[in-house]
Amino acid sequence: MNNLEKKVRVRFAPSPTGYMHIGNFRTALYNFLFAKKHSGSFLIRIEDTDQSRFVEGATEKLLQSMEFMDLDWDEGPYINNQNTTDNRQHQEESSSYPGILEVGEHGPYIQSERTELYQKYALELIEKGKAYYCFCEPERLEQMREMQQKEKLPPKYDHYCLKNLSPQQINENLRNNCKHVVRLKVPEDETIEFVDAIRGKVSFSTNTIDDQVLLKSDGFPTYHLANVIDDHLMKITHVIRGEDWLPSTPKHILLYRAFGWQEPEFAHLPLLLNTNKSKLSKRQGDIAVEDYLSRGYLKEAIVNFVAMLGWNPGEGSVQEIFSMEELVEKFDLSHVHKAGAVFDLKKLDWINSQYIKKLNIDQLYEMTLPFFKKKESYVSWDMEHEHLNKEEKVQYLKKVLTVEKERLSKFEDVGDENPYFFLDIKYDKNLLVWKDLTHSQIKESLEKSKAALTGIDNNDWTKEIIEKELLAVAGENRGNLLWPLRVALTGAQKSPSPFECAWVLGKDESLNRIEKAHKML
Ligand code: GLU
């Protein structure tokens, strides 16, 4: 990219909706990584000019999510509550969002605070003959559209106001405050060509481009006008955004040319797809970063997973786990794919499980406790164990977590795999039967286990000693001892080993459960 000779300046320009769409988060992440990699600046700009879509609190929520996910930005709006802005230059209170500070030389970074600027530039385009006033009423436009539909023509403005209004008529209309918009004058029969950093050469015929509305009748700009003016004034060198904006890019290029400004470089990121290759949508599951956080995915795992949605570190690399630092070091637009990126939840689960494995048991306990508290099984266990003090309960959960840790893919699943650690167990006595052993042989086997476990001192109650003592009496066919014991402890067809289960349950409870099984037979 040629613009790399300049200091890199990139931006994340969301229209706040109240949540962080995974696709938007990827755009933010790639911009962040690109800026860091090239020692450039990463900006946030809030694109809130569509007043009909205003969502109370959405901007604040978005900034909080960005901060929580550790995507620091150098310029833009900040929530005015932390020290991070203390030593930054050029701070100003946002005029429309109480509690938000705008930091940086190129603000305001919130588009609804820049309306006059867009109006000024729209006028400049009109004066240059690159844009024009359109006074068409909605009814006329509606009729025009119906006719185009009937004749199977592409929906485009028919240039009525451009062709039919004299300067005098236009002035009179303006004097009479007639409702109007400003439209871009798109030249006919031209080809707009540009090189996209990901897609290569892209070209559009201007005949397919509508005379885009730039300024709406309420005086607010459309996305196109505001986006181009701001990218220029904020000295953006690279526009990195989702592929759904690709068809807008020729309009933007026409605007840059109309103003006589240099275009930034463009990079359009591949679409996110469901596993069935349809466009990622809410109907297929969660699409907000916040949803994944609240289900107990770690932010580091989400960043790692999202980074791999459409990018890999290059041929031959099999590395799948990346810290933020490694991503900054390895990220490169040339390894972003053109083809859609499949959002594979199984992959996210796997990546998350790798991060869970790295947590120590105290961290895991702190992070999973809120999830345990939402489980009925845990809540009833907690109530039924009033005789245990707080520390004993903490120790119990930590033991459960030690056993679950290796197989846990997200915190919301905590406790689910092993309900027998929290609930009374009920099972069919035939489940105790291993191969062709008789009931009395199983009773003998349980007695053997019981004797071995009884012999272990409470202070020696570790997984290793339990295993050693049981194996010492198991004999050649270990299953004869271990199967009935495991079922007696868990009542389950499948579970962790009887050593781990006995260790978690503790000596008394293990012996109780063995006794109960014995009585059943
Ligand atoms: N406001 C647009 C969005 O919501 C920005 C697109 C762009 O980056 O140009 O994604």
PDB file of N, CA, C and O in Angstrom, residues 260-303:
ATOM      1  N   GLY A 260     -11.796  17.356  -5.148  1.00  0.00           N
ATOM      2  CA  GLY A 260     -10.381  17.513  -5.476  1.00  0.00           C
ATOM      3  C   GLY A 260      -9.477  17.021  -4.362  1.00  0.00           C
ATOM      4  O   GLY A 260      -8.377  17.536  -4.154  1.00  0.00           O
ATOM      5  N   TRP A 261      -9.942  16.029  -3.613  1.00  0.00           N
ATOM      6  CA  TRP A 261      -9.157  15.478  -2.497  1.00  0.00           C
ATOM      7  C   TRP A 261      -8.528  14.149  -2.883  1.00  0.00           C
ATOM      8  O   TRP A 261      -9.092  13.406  -3.707  1.00  0.00           O
ATOM      9  N   GLN A 262      -7.440  13.813  -2.221  1.00  0.00           N
ATOM     10  CA  GLN A 262      -6.823  12.507  -2.480  1.00  0.00           C
ATOM     11  C   GLN A 262      -7.617  11.398  -1.778  1.00  0.00           C
ATOM     12  O   GLN A 262      -8.030  11.559  -0.631  1.00  0.00           O
ATOM     13  N   GLU A 263      -7.838  10.310  -2.505  1.00  0.00           N
ATOM     14  CA  GLU A 263      -8.581   9.196  -1.903  1.00  0.00           C
ATOM     15  C   GLU A 263      -7.694   8.436  -0.920  1.00  0.00           C
ATOM     16  O   GLU A 263      -6.504   8.302  -1.167  1.00  0.00           O
ATOM     17  N   PRO A 264      -8.294   7.890   0.127  1.00  0.00           N
ATOM     18  CA  PRO A 264      -7.519   6.973   0.975  1.00  0.00           C
ATOM     19  C   PRO A 264      -7.411   5.625   0.256  1.00  0.00           C
ATOM     20  O   PRO A 264      -8.009   5.437  -0.799  1.00  0.00           O
ATOM     21  N   GLU A 265      -6.680   4.704   0.818  1.00  0.00           N
ATOM     22  CA  GLU A 265      -6.685   3.349   0.263  1.00  0.00           C
ATOM     23  C   GLU A 265      -7.863   2.598   0.876  1.00  0.00           C
ATOM     24  O   GLU A 265      -8.275   2.886   2.002  1.00  0.00           O
ATOM     25  N   PHE A 266      -8.380   1.632   0.119  1.00  0.00           N
ATOM     26  CA  PHE A 266      -9.552   0.895   0.604  1.00  0.00           C
ATOM     27  C   PHE A 266      -9.225  -0.578   0.807  1.00  0.00           C
ATOM     28  O   PHE A 266      -8.462  -1.167   0.040  1.00  0.00           O
ATOM     29  N   ALA A 267      -9.813  -1.151   1.842  1.00  0.00           N
ATOM     30  CA  ALA A 267      -9.693  -2.594   2.086  1.00  0.00           C
ATOM     31  C   ALA A 267     -11.047  -3.070   2.587  1.00  0.00           C
ATOM     32  O   ALA A 267     -11.523  -2.613   3.627  1.00  0.00           O
ATOM     33  N   HIS A 268     -11.690  -3.935   1.808  1.00  0.00           N
ATOM     34  CA  HIS A 268     -13.022  -4.426   2.191  1.00  0.00           C
ATOM     35  C   HIS A 268     -12.934  -5.857   2.706  1.00  0.00           C
ATOM     36  O   HIS A 268     -12.491  -6.760   1.999  1.00  0.00           O
ATOM     37  N   LEU A 269     -13.355  -6.023   3.939  1.00  0.00           N
ATOM     38  CA  LEU A 269     -13.220  -7.306   4.636  1.00  0.00           C
ATOM     39  C   LEU A 269     -14.324  -8.276   4.221  1.00  0.00           C
ATOM     40  O   LEU A 269     -15.461  -7.855   3.990  1.00  0.00           O
ATOM     41  N   PRO A 270     -13.994  -9.580   4.143  1.00  0.00           N
ATOM     42  CA  PRO A 270     -14.991 -10.556   3.677  1.00  0.00           C
ATOM     43  C   PRO A 270     -16.204 -10.638   4.605  1.00  0.00           C
ATOM     44  O   PRO A 270     -16.102 -10.374   5.803  1.00  0.00           O
ATOM     45  N   LEU A 271     -17.309 -11.027   4.023  1.00  0.00           N
ATOM     46  CA  LEU A 271     -18.544 -11.186   4.808  1.00  0.00           C
ATOM     47  C   LEU A 271     -18.382 -12.275   5.854  1.00  0.00           C
ATOM     48  O   LEU A 271     -17.601 -13.206   5.676  1.00  0.00           O
ATOM     49  N   LEU A 272     -19.168 -12.183   6.900  1.00  0.00           N
ATOM     50  CA  LEU A 272     -19.217 -13.271   7.885  1.00  0.00           C
ATOM     51  C   LEU A 272     -20.401 -14.165   7.535  1.00  0.00           C
ATOM     52  O   LEU A 272     -21.504 -13.678   7.269  1.00  0.00           O
ATOM     53  N   LEU A 273     -20.146 -15.477   7.511  1.00  0.00           N
ATOM     54  CA  LEU A 273     -21.188 -16.418   7.101  1.00  0.00           C
ATOM     55  C   LEU A 273     -21.510 -17.401   8.225  1.00  0.00           C
ATOM     56  O   LEU A 273     -20.651 -17.717   9.052  1.00  0.00           O
ATOM     57  N   ASN A 274     -22.751 -17.883   8.208  1.00  0.00           N
ATOM     58  CA  ASN A 274     -23.102 -19.000   9.095  1.00  0.00           C
ATOM     59  C   ASN A 274     -22.470 -20.276   8.538  1.00  0.00           C
ATOM     60  O   ASN A 274     -22.009 -20.288   7.391  1.00  0.00           O
ATOM     61  N   THR A 275     -22.529 -21.348   9.314  1.00  0.00           N
ATOM     62  CA  THR A 275     -21.894 -22.583   8.820  1.00  0.00           C
ATOM     63  C   THR A 275     -22.579 -23.089   7.551  1.00  0.00           C
ATOM     64  O   THR A 275     -21.968 -23.788   6.755  1.00  0.00           O
ATOM     65  N   ASN A 276     -23.855 -22.708   7.336  1.00  0.00           N
ATOM     66  CA  ASN A 276     -24.510 -23.120   6.080  1.00  0.00           C
ATOM     67  C   ASN A 276     -24.234 -22.126   4.943  1.00  0.00           C
ATOM     68  O   ASN A 276     -24.883 -22.145   3.912  1.00  0.00           O
ATOM     69  N   LYS A 277     -23.283 -21.235   5.164  1.00  0.00           N
ATOM     70  CA  LYS A 277     -22.794 -20.270   4.158  1.00  0.00           C
ATOM     71  C   LYS A 277     -23.775 -19.121   3.886  1.00  0.00           C
ATOM     72  O   LYS A 277     -23.564 -18.327   2.993  1.00  0.00           O
ATOM     73  N   SER A 278     -24.863 -19.025   4.662  1.00  0.00           N
ATOM     74  CA  SER A 278     -25.722 -17.846   4.509  1.00  0.00           C
ATOM     75  C   SER A 278     -25.107 -16.713   5.314  1.00  0.00           C
ATOM     76  O   SER A 278     -24.246 -16.939   6.170  1.00  0.00           O
ATOM     77  N   LYS A 279     -25.552 -15.484   5.025  1.00  0.00           N
ATOM     78  CA  LYS A 279     -24.975 -14.324   5.718  1.00  0.00           C
ATOM     79  C   LYS A 279     -25.299 -14.412   7.213  1.00  0.00           C
ATOM     80  O   LYS A 279     -26.417 -14.749   7.584  1.00  0.00           O
ATOM     81  N   LEU A 280     -24.308 -14.128   8.024  1.00  0.00           N
ATOM     82  CA  LEU A 280     -24.482 -14.254   9.480  1.00  0.00           C
ATOM     83  C   LEU A 280     -25.662 -13.391   9.940  1.00  0.00           C
ATOM     84  O   LEU A 280     -25.710 -12.211   9.679  1.00  0.00           O
ATOM     85  N   SER A 281     -26.616 -14.037  10.602  1.00  0.00           N
ATOM     86  CA  SER A 281     -27.769 -13.266  11.047  1.00  0.00           C
ATOM     87  C   SER A 281     -28.183 -13.680  12.443  1.00  0.00           C
ATOM     88  O   SER A 281     -27.844 -14.759  12.917  1.00  0.00           O
ATOM     89  N   LYS A 282     -28.937 -12.804  13.066  1.00  0.00           N
ATOM     90  CA  LYS A 282     -29.350 -13.012  14.440  1.00  0.00           C
ATOM     91  C   LYS A 282     -30.184 -14.292  14.588  1.00  0.00           C
ATOM     92  O   LYS A 282     -30.166 -14.929  15.626  1.00  0.00           O
ATOM     93  N   ARG A 283     -30.917 -14.616  13.524  1.00  0.00           N
ATOM     94  CA  ARG A 283     -31.773 -15.797  13.598  1.00  0.00           C
ATOM     95  C   ARG A 283     -30.993 -17.079  13.903  1.00  0.00           C
ATOM     96  O   ARG A 283     -31.493 -18.020  14.457  1.00  0.00           O
ATOM     97  N   GLN A 284     -29.727 -17.098  13.492  1.00  0.00           N
ATOM     98  CA  GLN A 284     -28.932 -18.324  13.642  1.00  0.00           C
ATOM     99  C   GLN A 284     -28.234 -18.391  14.996  1.00  0.00           C
ATOM    100  O   GLN A 284     -27.541 -19.350  15.290  1.00  0.00           O
ATOM    101  N   GLY A 285     -28.365 -17.355  15.801  1.00  0.00           N
ATOM    102  CA  GLY A 285     -27.697 -17.389  17.110  1.00  0.00           C
ATOM    103  C   GLY A 285     -27.207 -16.012  17.493  1.00  0.00           C
ATOM    104  O   GLY A 285     -27.556 -15.027  16.852  1.00  0.00           O
ATOM    105  N   ASP A 286     -26.405 -15.967  18.524  1.00  0.00           N
ATOM    106  CA  ASP A 286     -25.925 -14.682  19.021  1.00  0.00           C
ATOM    107  C   ASP A 286     -24.979 -14.024  18.025  1.00  0.00           C
ATOM    108  O   ASP A 286     -24.138 -14.693  17.447  1.00  0.00           O
ATOM    109  N   ILE A 287     -25.129 -12.710  17.864  1.00  0.00           N
ATOM    110  CA  ILE A 287     -24.195 -12.011  16.982  1.00  0.00           C
ATOM    111  C   ILE A 287     -23.533 -10.833  17.678  1.00  0.00           C
ATOM    112  O   ILE A 287     -22.784 -10.102  17.063  1.00  0.00           O
ATOM    113  N   ALA A 288     -23.800 -10.647  18.961  1.00  0.00           N
ATOM    114  CA  ALA A 288     -23.193  -9.513  19.661  1.00  0.00           C
ATOM    115  C   ALA A 288     -22.049 -10.005  20.549  1.00  0.00           C
ATOM    116  O   ALA A 288     -22.155 -11.050  21.180  1.00  0.00           O
ATOM    117  N   VAL A 289     -20.983  -9.229  20.562  1.00  0.00           N
ATOM    118  CA  VAL A 289     -19.844  -9.568  21.417  1.00  0.00           C
ATOM    119  C   VAL A 289     -20.319  -9.706  22.866  1.00  0.00           C
ATOM    120  O   VAL A 289     -19.916 -10.627  23.582  1.00  0.00           O
ATOM    121  N   GLU A 290     -21.208  -8.817  23.270  1.00  0.00           N
ATOM    122  CA  GLU A 290     -21.705  -8.843  24.653  1.00  0.00           C
ATOM    123  C   GLU A 290     -22.380 -10.178  24.973  1.00  0.00           C
ATOM    124  O   GLU A 290     -22.295 -10.669  26.098  1.00  0.00           O
ATOM    125  N   ASP A 291     -23.076 -10.764  23.986  1.00  0.00           N
ATOM    126  CA  ASP A 291     -23.736 -12.063  24.210  1.00  0.00           C
ATOM    127  C   ASP A 291     -22.696 -13.121  24.563  1.00  0.00           C
ATOM    128  O   ASP A 291     -22.902 -13.945  25.452  1.00  0.00           O
ATOM    129  N   TYR A 292     -21.596 -13.103  23.835  1.00  0.00           N
ATOM    130  CA  TYR A 292     -20.564 -14.121  24.069  1.00  0.00           C
ATOM    131  C   TYR A 292     -19.874 -13.916  25.410  1.00  0.00           C
ATOM    132  O   TYR A 292     -19.553 -14.880  26.104  1.00  0.00           O
ATOM    133  N   LEU A 293     -19.679 -12.646  25.756  1.00  0.00           N
ATOM    134  CA  LEU A 293     -19.074 -12.379  27.071  1.00  0.00           C
ATOM    135  C   LEU A 293     -20.001 -12.876  28.166  1.00  0.00           C
ATOM    136  O   LEU A 293     -19.571 -13.511  29.124  1.00  0.00           O
ATOM    137  N   SER A 294     -21.303 -12.626  27.988  1.00  0.00           N
ATOM    138  CA  SER A 294     -22.196 -13.006  29.081  1.00  0.00           C
ATOM    139  C   SER A 294     -22.411 -14.513  29.133  1.00  0.00           C
ATOM    140  O   SER A 294     -22.868 -15.035  30.131  1.00  0.00           O
ATOM    141  N   ARG A 295     -22.033 -15.214  28.089  1.00  0.00           N
ATOM    142  CA  ARG A 295     -22.115 -16.677  28.137  1.00  0.00           C
ATOM    143  C   ARG A 295     -20.820 -17.299  28.670  1.00  0.00           C
ATOM    144  O   ARG A 295     -20.688 -18.507  28.746  1.00  0.00           O
ATOM    145  N   GLY A 296     -19.871 -16.450  28.978  1.00  0.00           N
ATOM    146  CA  GLY A 296     -18.659 -16.979  29.603  1.00  0.00           C
ATOM    147  C   GLY A 296     -17.565 -17.343  28.616  1.00  0.00           C
ATOM    148  O   GLY A 296     -16.823 -18.294  28.838  1.00  0.00           O
ATOM    149  N   TYR A 297     -17.463 -16.565  27.547  1.00  0.00           N
ATOM    150  CA  TYR A 297     -16.273 -16.668  26.700  1.00  0.00           C
ATOM    151  C   TYR A 297     -15.318 -15.570  27.158  1.00  0.00           C
ATOM    152  O   TYR A 297     -15.756 -14.463  27.483  1.00  0.00           O
ATOM    153  N   LEU A 298     -14.049 -15.873  27.187  1.00  0.00           N
ATOM    154  CA  LEU A 298     -13.058 -14.891  27.648  1.00  0.00           C
ATOM    155  C   LEU A 298     -12.779 -13.881  26.536  1.00  0.00           C
ATOM    156  O   LEU A 298     -12.729 -14.249  25.362  1.00  0.00           O
ATOM    157  N   LYS A 299     -12.532 -12.644  26.955  1.00  0.00           N
ATOM    158  CA  LYS A 299     -12.319 -11.630  25.920  1.00  0.00           C
ATOM    159  C   LYS A 299     -11.107 -11.947  25.053  1.00  0.00           C
ATOM    160  O   LYS A 299     -11.115 -11.717  23.852  1.00  0.00           O
ATOM    161  N   GLU A 300     -10.075 -12.522  25.650  1.00  0.00           N
ATOM    162  CA  GLU A 300      -8.874 -12.865  24.873  1.00  0.00           C
ATOM    163  C   GLU A 300      -9.212 -13.917  23.811  1.00  0.00           C
ATOM    164  O   GLU A 300      -8.676 -13.890  22.704  1.00  0.00           O
ATOM    165  N   ALA A 301     -10.116 -14.836  24.177  1.00  0.00           N
ATOM    166  CA  ALA A 301     -10.501 -15.889  23.228  1.00  0.00           C
ATOM    167  C   ALA A 301     -11.355 -15.297  22.104  1.00  0.00           C
ATOM    168  O   ALA A 301     -11.221 -15.677  20.938  1.00  0.00           O
ATOM    169  N   ILE A 302     -12.226 -14.348  22.465  1.00  0.00           N
ATOM    170  CA  ILE A 302     -13.073 -13.718  21.440  1.00  0.00           C
ATOM    171  C   ILE A 302     -12.196 -12.947  20.458  1.00  0.00           C
ATOM    172  O   ILE A 302     -12.353 -13.054  19.235  1.00  0.00           O
ATOM    173  N   VAL A 303     -11.228 -12.203  20.984  1.00  0.00           N
ATOM    174  CA  VAL A 303     -10.316 -11.454  20.112  1.00  0.00           C
ATOM    175  C   VAL A 303      -9.575 -12.431  19.190  1.00  0.00           C
ATOM    176  O   VAL A 303      -9.499 -12.235  17.970  1.00  0.00           O
TER     177      VAL A 303
END
